GROMACS .gro file of C-alpha atoms in nm:
model
  503
    1GLU     CA    1   3.836   3.866   5.224
    2GLU     CA    2   4.121   3.989   4.937
    3THR     CA    3   4.307   4.242   5.178
    4ALA     CA    4   4.362   3.988   5.472
    5ILE     CA    5   4.524   3.774   5.212
    6ALA     CA    6   4.735   4.050   5.033
    7ALA     CA    7   4.798   4.166   5.425
    8ALA     CA    8   4.902   3.787   5.546
    9LEU     CA    9   5.108   3.786   5.235
   10LYS     CA   10   5.320   4.125   5.299
   11ARG     CA   11   5.358   4.021   5.651
   12CYS     CA   12   5.539   3.686   5.518
   13GLY     CA   13   5.696   3.882   5.278
   14LEU     CA   14   5.557   3.614   4.998
   15SER     CA   15   5.429   3.714   4.667
   16SER     CA   16   5.119   3.534   4.542
   17LYS     CA   17   5.339   3.377   4.337
   18GLU     CA   18   5.570   3.191   4.580
   19ALA     CA   19   5.258   3.066   4.824
   20ASP     CA   20   4.878   2.974   4.795
   21ALA     CA   21   4.679   3.188   5.039
   22PHE     CA   22   4.329   3.142   5.110
   23ILE     CA   23   4.103   3.212   5.398
   24TYR     CA   24   4.115   2.941   5.697
   25LYS     CA   25   3.902   3.106   5.909
   26ARG     CA   26   3.671   3.419   5.959
   27ALA     CA   27   3.550   3.549   6.316
   28VAL     CA   28   3.381   3.844   6.430
   29ASP     CA   29   3.551   4.063   6.682
   30ALA     CA   30   3.271   4.312   6.858
   31ARG     CA   31   3.517   4.413   7.124
   32ARG     CA   32   3.455   4.758   7.254
   33LYS     CA   33   3.217   4.808   6.944
   34ASN     CA   34   3.485   4.824   6.706
   35VAL     CA   35   3.339   4.567   6.514
   36ARG     CA   36   3.552   4.413   6.244
   37PHE     CA   37   3.598   4.095   6.059
   38SER     CA   38   3.921   3.887   6.173
   39TYR     CA   39   4.073   3.652   5.950
   40THR     CA   40   4.306   3.326   5.973
   41VAL     CA   41   4.556   3.291   5.631
   42GLY     CA   42   4.642   2.980   5.524
   43LEU     CA   43   4.943   2.937   5.315
   44THR     CA   44   5.058   2.624   5.107
   45ALA     CA   45   5.358   2.594   4.867
   46GLU     CA   46   5.510   2.301   4.690
   47ASN     CA   47   5.834   2.331   4.937
   48GLU     CA   48   5.681   2.357   5.265
   49ALA     CA   49   5.943   2.276   5.474
   50HIS     CA   50   6.128   2.579   5.340
   51LEU     CA   51   5.782   2.782   5.397
   52ALA     CA   52   5.820   2.664   5.741
   53GLU     CA   53   6.158   2.782   5.778
   54LYS     CA   54   6.114   3.109   5.652
   55LEU     CA   55   5.812   3.164   5.885
   56SER     CA   56   5.908   3.068   6.206
   57GLY     CA   57   6.089   3.408   6.282
   58VAL     CA   58   5.729   3.635   6.183
   59GLY     CA   59   5.498   3.467   6.448
   60VAL     CA   60   5.342   3.205   6.173
   61THR     CA   61   5.222   2.901   6.300
   62CYS     CA   62   5.281   2.603   6.109
   63GLY     CA   63   5.075   2.271   6.115
   64LYS     CA   64   4.900   2.034   5.893
   65PHE     CA   65   4.585   2.202   5.886
   66GLY     CA   66   4.266   2.006   5.731
   67ARG     CA   67   4.488   1.703   5.631
   68TYR     CA   68   4.359   1.422   5.872
   69GLY     CA   69   4.393   1.085   5.697
   70PRO     CA   70   4.146   0.814   5.809
   71GLU     CA   71   4.352   0.533   5.618
   72GLU     CA   72   4.632   0.630   5.826
   73HIS     CA   73   4.443   0.522   6.128
   74PHE     CA   74   4.287   0.218   6.082
   75LEU     CA   75   4.352  -0.168   5.982
   76PRO     CA   76   4.156  -0.335   5.733
   77PRO     CA   77   3.866  -0.588   5.877
   78LYS     CA   78   4.019  -0.912   6.026
   79GLY     CA   79   3.795  -1.195   6.206
   80GLU     CA   80   3.426  -1.231   6.246
   81SER     CA   81   3.317  -1.029   6.507
   82ARG     CA   82   3.111  -0.736   6.408
   83PRO     CA   83   3.170  -0.385   6.606
   84VAL     CA   84   2.855  -0.267   6.806
   85ILE     CA   85   2.788   0.106   6.872
   86VAL     CA   86   2.553   0.212   7.143
   87GLY     CA   87   2.402   0.548   7.085
   88PHE     CA   88   2.359   0.735   6.736
   89GLY     CA   89   2.440   1.090   6.875
   90PRO     CA   90   2.744   1.273   6.697
   91ALA     CA   91   3.024   1.026   6.855
   92GLY     CA   92   2.839   0.711   6.790
   93ALA     CA   93   2.712   0.820   6.401
   94PHE     CA   94   3.071   0.936   6.339
   95ALA     CA   95   3.262   0.624   6.446
   96ALA     CA   96   2.973   0.400   6.297
   97LEU     CA   97   3.046   0.561   5.943
   98MET     CA   98   3.405   0.564   6.018
   99LEU     CA   99   3.420   0.215   6.072
  100ALA     CA  100   3.128   0.138   5.766
  101GLU     CA  101   3.345   0.381   5.504
  102ARG     CA  102   3.680   0.155   5.614
  103GLY     CA  103   3.495  -0.182   5.553
  104TYR     CA  104   3.376  -0.262   5.899
  105LYS     CA  105   2.992  -0.321   5.895
  106PRO     CA  106   2.875  -0.162   6.219
  107LEU     CA  107   2.590  -0.264   6.416
  108VAL     CA  108   2.448   0.102   6.587
  109ILE     CA  109   2.217   0.018   6.899
  110GLU     CA  110   1.964   0.311   6.935
  111ARG     CA  111   1.704   0.361   7.202
  112GLY     CA  112   1.517   0.620   7.085
  113GLY     CA  113   1.371   0.622   6.718
  114ASP     CA  114   1.485   0.846   6.404
  115VAL     CA  115   1.430   1.208   6.360
  116ASP     CA  116   1.173   1.212   6.227
  117GLU     CA  117   1.017   1.029   6.484
  118ARG     CA  118   1.209   1.218   6.735
  119GLN     CA  119   1.000   1.531   6.592
  120ALA     CA  120   0.653   1.364   6.620
  121ALA     CA  121   0.713   1.241   7.006
  122ILE     CA  122   0.870   1.606   7.121
  123ARG     CA  123   0.561   1.756   6.948
  124ARG     CA  124   0.336   1.515   7.186
  125PHE     CA  125   0.544   1.649   7.456
  126ARG     CA  126   0.467   1.989   7.390
  127GLU     CA  127   0.099   1.988   7.292
  128GLU     CA  128  -0.011   1.677   7.498
  129LYS     CA  129   0.248   1.675   7.787
  130LYS     CA  130   0.319   1.310   7.700
  131LEU     CA  131   0.655   1.237   7.750
  132ASP     CA  132   0.818   0.952   7.524
  133PRO     CA  133   1.139   0.827   7.808
  134GLU     CA  134   1.252   0.650   7.464
  135THR     CA  135   1.268   0.924   7.226
  136ASN     CA  136   1.251   1.266   7.312
  137VAL     CA  137   1.484   1.566   7.335
  138GLN     CA  138   1.789   1.371   7.479
  139PHE     CA  139   1.744   1.035   7.321
  140GLY     CA  140   1.711   0.903   6.986
  141GLU     CA  141   1.927   0.951   6.633
  142GLY     CA  142   2.117   1.242   6.652
  143GLY     CA  143   2.141   1.245   7.040
  144ALA     CA  144   2.084   1.569   7.241
  145GLY     CA  145   2.255   1.789   7.015
  146THR     CA  146   2.009   1.716   6.744
  147PHE     CA  147   1.805   1.973   6.925
  148SER     CA  148   2.046   2.275   6.998
  149ASP     CA  149   2.220   2.547   6.814
  150GLY     CA  150   2.400   2.289   6.636
  151LYS     CA  151   2.735   2.467   6.769
  152LEU     CA  152   3.055   2.311   6.588
  153PHE     CA  153   3.308   2.475   6.790
  154THR     CA  154   3.561   2.343   7.017
  155ARG     CA  155   3.921   2.395   7.156
  156ILE     CA  156   4.041   2.057   7.159
  157GLY     CA  157   4.281   2.134   6.848
  158ASP     CA  158   4.282   1.802   6.714
  159GLU     CA  159   4.347   1.768   6.332
  160ARG     CA  160   3.991   1.542   6.267
  161CYS     CA  161   3.820   1.870   6.352
  162ASP     CA  162   3.853   2.009   6.015
  163TYR     CA  163   3.776   1.631   5.890
  164VAL     CA  164   3.499   1.623   6.065
  165LEU     CA  165   3.397   1.985   5.953
  166GLY     CA  166   3.446   1.920   5.588
  167ARG     CA  167   3.210   1.605   5.619
  168ILE     CA  168   2.919   1.821   5.777
  169ALA     CA  169   2.949   2.074   5.518
  170GLU     CA  170   2.908   1.830   5.251
  171MET     CA  171   2.611   1.635   5.415
  172THR     CA  172   2.428   2.016   5.495
  173ASP     CA  173   2.523   2.172   5.164
  174LEU     CA  174   2.664   2.452   5.398
  175PRO     CA  175   3.032   2.461   5.185
  176GLU     CA  176   3.161   2.796   5.449
  177LEU     CA  177   3.097   2.599   5.781
  178PRO     CA  178   3.495   2.499   5.781
  179ARG     CA  179   3.579   2.853   5.749
  180LEU     CA  180   3.416   3.016   6.044
  181ALA     CA  181   3.585   3.023   6.361
  182HIS     CA  182   3.241   2.971   6.527
  183PRO     CA  183   3.022   2.734   6.266
  184HIS     CA  184   2.670   2.624   6.339
  185VAL     CA  185   2.417   2.439   6.151
  186GLY     CA  186   2.106   2.481   6.356
  187THR     CA  187   1.835   2.238   6.416
  188ASP     CA  188   1.710   2.228   6.083
  189LYS     CA  189   2.037   2.141   5.891
  190LEU     CA  190   2.109   1.854   6.134
  191PHE     CA  191   1.803   1.640   6.092
  192GLY     CA  192   1.914   1.606   5.717
  193MET     CA  193   2.272   1.535   5.809
  194MET     CA  194   2.180   1.266   6.035
  195LYS     CA  195   1.989   1.133   5.779
  196ALA     CA  196   2.250   1.143   5.500
  197ILE     CA  197   2.495   0.945   5.778
  198ARG     CA  198   2.239   0.712   5.817
  199THR     CA  199   2.201   0.640   5.450
  200ARG     CA  200   2.556   0.626   5.419
  201ILE     CA  201   2.642   0.345   5.702
  202LEU     CA  202   2.325   0.145   5.574
  203SER     CA  203   2.450   0.125   5.206
  204LEU     CA  204   2.809  -0.003   5.324
  205GLY     CA  205   2.661  -0.256   5.484
  206GLY     CA  206   2.600  -0.126   5.843
  207GLU     CA  207   2.282  -0.175   6.049
  208ILE     CA  208   2.093   0.067   6.234
  209SER     CA  209   1.862  -0.064   6.523
  210PHE     CA  210   1.642   0.210   6.649
  211HIS     CA  211   1.409   0.141   6.996
  212GLU     CA  212   1.633  -0.143   7.108
  213LYS     CA  213   1.776  -0.044   7.440
  214PHE     CA  214   2.159  -0.136   7.574
  215THR     CA  215   2.108  -0.305   7.883
  216GLY     CA  216   2.451  -0.447   7.976
  217ILE     CA  217   2.733  -0.681   7.899
  218GLU     CA  218   2.896  -0.974   7.920
  219VAL     CA  219   3.234  -1.010   7.994
  220SER     CA  220   3.452  -1.341   8.054
  221ASP     CA  221   3.840  -1.300   8.227
  222GLY     CA  222   3.772  -0.933   8.189
  223VAL     CA  223   3.687  -0.953   7.814
  224LEU     CA  224   3.411  -0.846   7.641
  225LYS     CA  225   3.224  -1.146   7.500
  226ALA     CA  226   2.855  -1.003   7.435
  227VAL     CA  227   2.651  -0.697   7.408
  228LEU     CA  228   2.288  -0.753   7.621
  229THR     CA  229   2.002  -0.531   7.498
  230ASP     CA  230   1.621  -0.577   7.588
  231LYS     CA  231   1.587  -0.752   7.285
  232ARG     CA  232   1.852  -1.015   7.259
  233ARG     CA  233   2.266  -1.139   7.318
  234ILE     CA  234   2.520  -0.950   7.038
  235SER     CA  235   2.819  -1.139   7.028
  236THR     CA  236   3.100  -0.952   6.972
  237ASP     CA  237   3.491  -0.837   7.092
  238LYS     CA  238   3.456  -0.461   7.011
  239LEU     CA  239   3.195  -0.208   7.157
  240ILE     CA  240   3.201   0.130   7.112
  241LEU     CA  241   2.984   0.291   7.413
  242ALA     CA  242   2.848   0.644   7.288
  243CYS     CA  243   2.569   0.641   7.528
  244GLY     CA  244   2.502   0.990   7.579
  245HIS     CA  245   2.502   1.231   7.886
  246SER     CA  246   2.164   1.141   8.014
  247ALA     CA  247   2.181   0.778   7.975
  248ARG     CA  248   2.142   0.748   8.382
  249ASP     CA  249   2.026   0.420   8.365
  250THR     CA  250   2.299   0.292   8.148
  251PHE     CA  251   2.558   0.416   8.393
  252GLU     CA  252   2.310   0.226   8.681
  253ALA     CA  253   2.372  -0.104   8.478
  254LEU     CA  254   2.782  -0.028   8.437
  255ARG     CA  255   2.795   0.003   8.792
  256GLY     CA  256   3.042  -0.247   8.900
  257VAL     CA  257   3.151  -0.375   8.580
  258LEU     CA  258   3.320  -0.068   8.416
  259ALA     CA  259   3.506   0.207   8.622
  260LEU     CA  260   3.305   0.494   8.673
  261GLU     CA  261   3.406   0.810   8.858
  262PRO     CA  262   3.246   1.158   8.963
  263LYS     CA  263   3.303   1.409   8.726
  264GLY     CA  264   3.264   1.816   8.707
  265PHE     CA  265   2.941   1.946   8.534
  266ALA     CA  266   2.725   2.209   8.547
  267MET     CA  267   2.373   2.343   8.661
  268GLY     CA  268   2.162   2.631   8.670
  269LEU     CA  269   1.860   2.852   8.486
  270ARG     CA  270   1.798   2.952   8.105
  271VAL     CA  271   1.788   3.317   8.038
  272GLU     CA  272   1.616   3.493   7.775
  273HIS     CA  273   1.690   3.842   7.622
  274LEU     CA  274   1.520   4.013   7.316
  275LYS     CA  275   1.754   3.903   7.012
  276GLU     CA  276   1.768   4.284   6.910
  277ASP     CA  277   1.891   4.403   7.261
  278ILE     CA  278   2.162   4.188   7.255
  279ASP     CA  279   2.257   4.270   6.934
  280ARG     CA  280   2.257   4.642   6.990
  281ALA     CA  281   2.483   4.551   7.271
  282MET     CA  282   2.722   4.361   7.104
  283PHE     CA  283   2.712   4.514   6.736
  284GLY     CA  284   2.623   4.880   6.829
  285LYS     CA  285   2.531   5.116   6.533
  286TYR     CA  286   2.650   4.783   6.336
  287ALA     CA  287   2.344   4.573   6.437
  288GLY     CA  288   2.133   4.418   6.220
  289HIS     CA  289   2.387   4.488   5.900
  290PRO     CA  290   2.310   4.127   5.700
  291LYS     CA  291   2.728   4.020   5.707
  292LEU     CA  292   2.709   3.998   6.080
  293GLY     CA  293   2.383   3.776   6.152
  294SER     CA  294   2.314   3.775   6.528
  295ALA     CA  295   2.511   3.813   6.826
  296GLU     CA  296   2.680   3.569   7.008
  297TYR     CA  297   2.827   3.571   7.358
  298ARG     CA  298   3.063   3.360   7.618
  299LEU     CA  299   3.057   3.482   7.994
  300VAL     CA  300   3.293   3.387   8.237
  301SER     CA  301   3.248   3.511   8.600
  302LYS     CA  302   3.537   3.605   8.772
  303THR     CA  303   3.467   3.635   9.096
  304THR     CA  304   3.242   3.305   9.072
  305ASN     CA  305   3.289   3.077   8.796
  306ALA     CA  306   2.975   3.073   8.644
  307PHE     CA  307   2.929   3.122   8.279
  308SER     CA  308   2.736   3.117   7.995
  309PHE     CA  309   2.645   2.800   7.804
  310CYS     CA  310   2.498   2.692   7.498
  311MET     CA  311   2.406   3.044   7.369
  312CYS     CA  312   2.161   3.041   7.128
  313PRO     CA  313   2.124   3.339   6.915
  314GLY     CA  314   1.760   3.384   6.784
  315GLY     CA  315   1.660   3.048   6.966
  316THR     CA  316   1.406   2.895   7.171
  317VAL     CA  317   1.402   2.723   7.551
  318VAL     CA  318   1.366   2.392   7.470
  319ALA     CA  319   1.150   2.119   7.716
  320ALA     CA  320   1.448   1.847   7.707
  321ALA     CA  321   1.326   1.635   8.010
  322SER     CA  322   1.383   1.230   7.983
  323GLU     CA  323   1.234   1.119   8.293
  324GLU     CA  324   0.921   1.131   8.444
  325GLY     CA  325   0.890   1.392   8.681
  326GLY     CA  326   1.145   1.640   8.619
  327VAL     CA  327   1.207   1.934   8.413
  328VAL     CA  328   1.449   2.039   8.228
  329THR     CA  329   1.544   2.293   7.956
  330ASN     CA  330   1.796   2.322   7.695
  331GLY     CA  331   1.841   2.600   7.384
  332MET     CA  332   1.776   2.530   7.009
  333SER     CA  333   1.807   2.770   6.740
  334GLU     CA  334   1.748   2.669   6.360
  335TYR     CA  335   1.993   2.768   6.120
  336ALA     CA  336   1.878   3.106   6.028
  337ARG     CA  337   1.900   3.231   6.395
  338ALA     CA  338   1.612   3.437   6.346
  339GLY     CA  339   1.364   3.394   6.635
  340ARG     CA  340   1.269   3.707   6.847
  341ASN     CA  341   1.504   3.585   7.175
  342SER     CA  342   1.827   3.500   7.215
  343ASN     CA  343   1.897   3.243   7.514
  344SER     CA  344   2.170   3.112   7.694
  345ALA     CA  345   2.211   2.867   8.016
  346ILE     CA  346   2.372   3.091   8.265
  347VAL     CA  347   2.490   2.779   8.471
  348VAL     CA  348   2.747   2.688   8.819
  349PRO     CA  349   3.003   2.458   8.827
  350MET     CA  350   2.923   2.135   9.059
  351MET     CA  351   3.146   1.856   9.154
  352TYR     CA  352   3.056   1.579   9.375
  353ARG     CA  353   3.294   1.464   9.616
  354GLY     CA  354   3.097   1.129   9.770
  355GLU     CA  355   3.218   0.800   9.739
  356ASP     CA  356   2.891   0.717   9.497
  357PRO     CA  357   3.026   0.789   9.143
  358LEU     CA  358   2.657   0.853   9.022
  359GLY     CA  359   2.603   1.082   9.350
  360GLY     CA  360   2.618   1.405   9.044
  361ILE     CA  361   2.318   1.275   8.863
  362GLU     CA  362   2.122   1.272   9.223
  363TRP     CA  363   2.165   1.651   9.221
  364GLN     CA  364   2.052   1.664   8.882
  365ARG     CA  365   1.747   1.495   8.910
  366ALA     CA  366   1.632   1.716   9.315
  367LEU     CA  367   1.670   2.039   9.137
  368GLU     CA  368   1.499   1.897   8.795
  369ARG     CA  369   1.169   1.760   9.028
  370ALA     CA  370   1.198   2.135   9.235
  371ALA     CA  371   1.122   2.258   8.886
  372PHE     CA  372   0.856   1.970   8.777
  373LYS     CA  373   0.654   2.060   9.111
  374ALA     CA  374   0.714   2.454   9.080
  375GLY     CA  375   0.568   2.439   8.753
  376GLY     CA  376   0.257   2.281   8.838
  377SER     CA  377   0.363   1.899   8.794
  378ASP     CA  378   0.231   1.897   8.433
  379TYR     CA  379   0.588   1.931   8.269
  380SER     CA  380   0.526   2.341   8.241
  381ALA     CA  381   0.833   2.535   8.342
  382PRO     CA  382   0.839   2.767   8.650
  383ILE     CA  383   0.993   3.135   8.491
  384GLN     CA  384   1.081   3.455   8.704
  385THR     CA  385   1.206   3.792   8.583
  386TRP     CA  386   1.566   3.860   8.704
  387GLY     CA  387   1.424   4.185   8.893
  388ASP     CA  388   1.177   3.915   9.072
  389PHE     CA  389   1.505   3.690   9.134
  390LEU     CA  390   1.645   3.936   9.322
  391LEU     CA  391   1.367   4.024   9.558
  392GLY     CA  392   1.300   3.628   9.585
  393LYS     CA  393   0.934   3.741   9.469
  394LYS     CA  394   0.720   3.506   9.239
  395THR     CA  395   0.710   3.642   8.860
  396LYS     CA  396   0.325   3.676   8.795
  397LYS     CA  397   0.372   3.760   8.429
  398PRO     CA  398   0.680   3.819   8.212
  399GLY     CA  399   0.718   4.168   8.076
  400ARG     CA  400   0.841   4.247   7.734
  401ILE     CA  401   1.065   3.944   7.725
  402GLN     CA  402   0.801   3.622   7.643
  403PRO     CA  403   0.907   3.256   7.752
  404THR     CA  404   0.976   3.054   7.447
  405TYR     CA  405   0.978   2.745   7.626
  406PRO     CA  406   0.707   2.534   7.446
  407ALA     CA  407   0.522   2.305   7.677
  408GLY     CA  408   0.381   2.576   7.879
  409THR     CA  409   0.499   2.797   8.168
  410ARG     CA  410   0.440   2.930   8.526
  411GLY     CA  411   0.568   3.228   8.740
  412ALA     CA  412   0.727   3.120   9.032
  413ASP     CA  413   1.004   3.190   9.279
  414ILE     CA  414   1.273   2.996   9.145
  415ALA     CA  415   1.536   3.165   9.357
  416GLY     CA  416   1.380   2.967   9.643
  417LEU     CA  417   1.408   2.642   9.418
  418LEU     CA  418   1.804   2.675   9.399
  419PRO     CA  419   2.063   2.569   9.682
  420PRO     CA  420   2.182   2.928   9.824
  421ASP     CA  421   2.485   2.911   9.697
  422MET     CA  422   2.406   2.842   9.361
  423ARG     CA  423   2.148   3.117   9.392
  424ASP     CA  424   2.394   3.348   9.499
  425ASN     CA  425   2.659   3.272   9.242
  426ILE     CA  426   2.399   3.386   8.955
  427ILE     CA  427   2.340   3.671   9.113
  428LYS     CA  428   2.655   3.784   9.112
  429ALA     CA  429   2.743   3.622   8.774
  430MET     CA  430   2.443   3.811   8.658
  431GLN     CA  431   2.532   4.186   8.801
  432GLU     CA  432   2.902   4.132   8.621
  433PHE     CA  433   2.732   3.982   8.301
  434GLY     CA  434   2.539   4.308   8.308
  435ARG     CA  435   2.900   4.546   8.308
  436LYS     CA  436   3.024   4.320   8.035
  437ILE     CA  437   2.703   4.334   7.796
  438GLU     CA  438   2.491   4.682   7.842
  439GLY     CA  439   2.144   4.555   7.940
  440PHE     CA  440   2.244   4.178   8.054
  441ASP     CA  441   2.077   4.277   8.422
  442VAL     CA  442   1.765   4.420   8.262
  443SER     CA  443   1.519   4.347   8.496
  444ASP     CA  444   1.251   4.170   8.271
  445ALA     CA  445   1.549   3.907   8.157
  446LEU     CA  446   1.325   3.610   8.185
  447PHE     CA  447   1.477   3.275   8.355
  448THR     CA  448   1.316   2.935   8.296
  449ALA     CA  449   1.423   2.639   8.536
  450SER     CA  450   1.609   2.404   8.511
  451GLU     CA  451   1.950   2.375   8.294
  452THR     CA  452   2.083   2.055   8.435
  453ARG     CA  453   2.218   1.851   8.126
  454THR     CA  454   2.527   2.060   8.024
  455SER     CA  455   2.717   1.752   8.042
  456SER     CA  456   2.793   1.411   8.195
  457PRO     CA  457   2.819   1.435   8.553
  458VAL     CA  458   3.003   1.045   8.532
  459ARG     CA  459   3.313   0.962   8.384
  460ILE     CA  460   3.344   0.605   8.207
  461THR     CA  461   3.758   0.562   8.292
  462ARG     CA  462   3.958   0.475   8.004
  463GLY     CA  463   4.332   0.475   7.930
  464GLU     CA  464   4.547   0.622   7.681
  465ASP     CA  465   4.443   0.362   7.419
  466MET     CA  466   4.056   0.467   7.470
  467ALA     CA  467   3.983   0.111   7.569
  468SER     CA  468   3.790   0.068   7.929
  469VAL     CA  469   4.066   0.030   8.205
  470SER     CA  470   3.801  -0.225   8.355
  471VAL     CA  471   3.695  -0.487   8.031
  472LYS     CA  472   3.933  -0.524   7.704
  473GLY     CA  473   3.728  -0.443   7.392
  474VAL     CA  474   3.511  -0.180   7.546
  475TYR     CA  475   3.566   0.220   7.408
  476PRO     CA  476   3.364   0.469   7.623
  477CYS     CA  477   3.346   0.799   7.421
  478GLY     CA  478   3.162   1.115   7.369
  479GLU     CA  479   2.981   1.316   7.617
  480GLY     CA  480   2.814   1.037   7.809
  481ALA     CA  481   3.158   0.864   7.867
  482GLY     CA  482   3.263   1.244   7.995
  483TYR     CA  483   3.508   1.314   7.758
  484ALA     CA  484   3.360   1.540   7.507
  485GLY     CA  485   3.179   1.835   7.512
  486GLY     CA  486   3.010   1.929   7.223
  487ILE     CA  487   2.885   1.818   6.880
  488LEU     CA  488   3.235   1.853   6.717
  489SER     CA  489   3.462   1.722   7.050
  490ALA     CA  490   3.215   1.444   7.005
  491ALA     CA  491   3.203   1.353   6.685
  492VAL     CA  492   3.586   1.365   6.687
  493ASP     CA  493   3.600   1.153   7.025
  494GLY     CA  494   3.331   0.885   6.844
  495ILE     CA  495   3.620   0.871   6.516
  496LYS     CA  496   3.883   0.858   6.755
  497ALA     CA  497   3.761   0.531   6.965
  498ALA     CA  498   3.674   0.371   6.654
  499GLU     CA  499   4.064   0.378   6.518
  500ARG     CA  500   4.140   0.225   6.834
  501SER     CA  501   3.879  -0.044   6.815
  502THR     CA  502   4.040  -0.157   6.512
  503GLN     CA  503   4.390  -0.164   6.620
   0.00000   0.00000   0.00000
């Protein structure tokens, strides 16, 4: 780090007396096996305008990094209407946190349980095959992102990103997070973070109601009057709708009330490799070096547009169903990323072109139900090696790479479950990825079906003011509304919705 700082000052023609230099971001560059750290160095000075002018000709980016000031964006509370937030995932949690810290006393409605209840429900599902449709991997405190790798990376370029990373670092006791180009917290750290957010909201007069299900809204002359749940009617003129990408019954309840439109999404399969094989392919002779950790990859097929999604180094495949009669997978890692396998989704972009705004959901359901049937109709997941996938042959037993899906697996012909175009695109993509990462297309690479919940196939249409174009006082946000794609971007979108709701 000292070498990087010295090099940055030299490039800028500055001394350490003229500017304070610090490491802003650190990444691992493993291209062409020439493994090295890549640093972004930040500079601050008393006369920053002069510094920016001086550096404008040497390719230095000048901006207000990490300087989001929440107080600038929120007006003081007024009136008696209490803001209501539906959903306590990243978008809903950070919207509630920001409102509570600015003097509002938000009411959060969450259909599922808290993180401890979620762990118990997921354990029952894994061991006893008993699915709780309200408290599971998709629903409950923390949302779907709680049971994932906990990636905190986004390309949205919003000044609030550094603020959110700082708050997460504080709540997880991981001070290095804001400096990493691809930070992650892991499922184990996310549990503690959500408890810290909950405690903070409650201490400031907010309320969080678990096991309460949103059922609709009451509208008069295009203006929100009340939020309806399975337990009560809540009078309010402000609703932040952060329902998550799997809240299919919520979308159905809002059909004809709020403007909805189909949105692009992706579906496919989970693929597992041995972590040591991926580490060796990415890092070469440096594989296993303690400063590098577990190798990550992000792949995009130039020929098919298929891509890897939610890559989990040293992680497991998660049983992520939220509806009866379907098998859904996701990926999860703990902070240490120390598991035997690494996995990712290999998915193909989809776009429903029909008139029904919820048509994409039926595509998801069809693949989930096919996987359920192929797995034995007991929430076991169908698996197939890459070699057998190419041959259209049912896998009898896996090879070196053992499945990590926790609710049981069954050998199947997954290739036969997929629409022909999706199957062909996955084959082409896997072959292409094998040319990019040595051994990626090894014959015993293991597929598990199905990966369908990459993002919401529905968008709740909103205007530039972030309010619904249909009903005044409703602010759709996060992944479920179709405006984010991960923990960090969803949290930022929730903060922006909270800001707008106070204007």
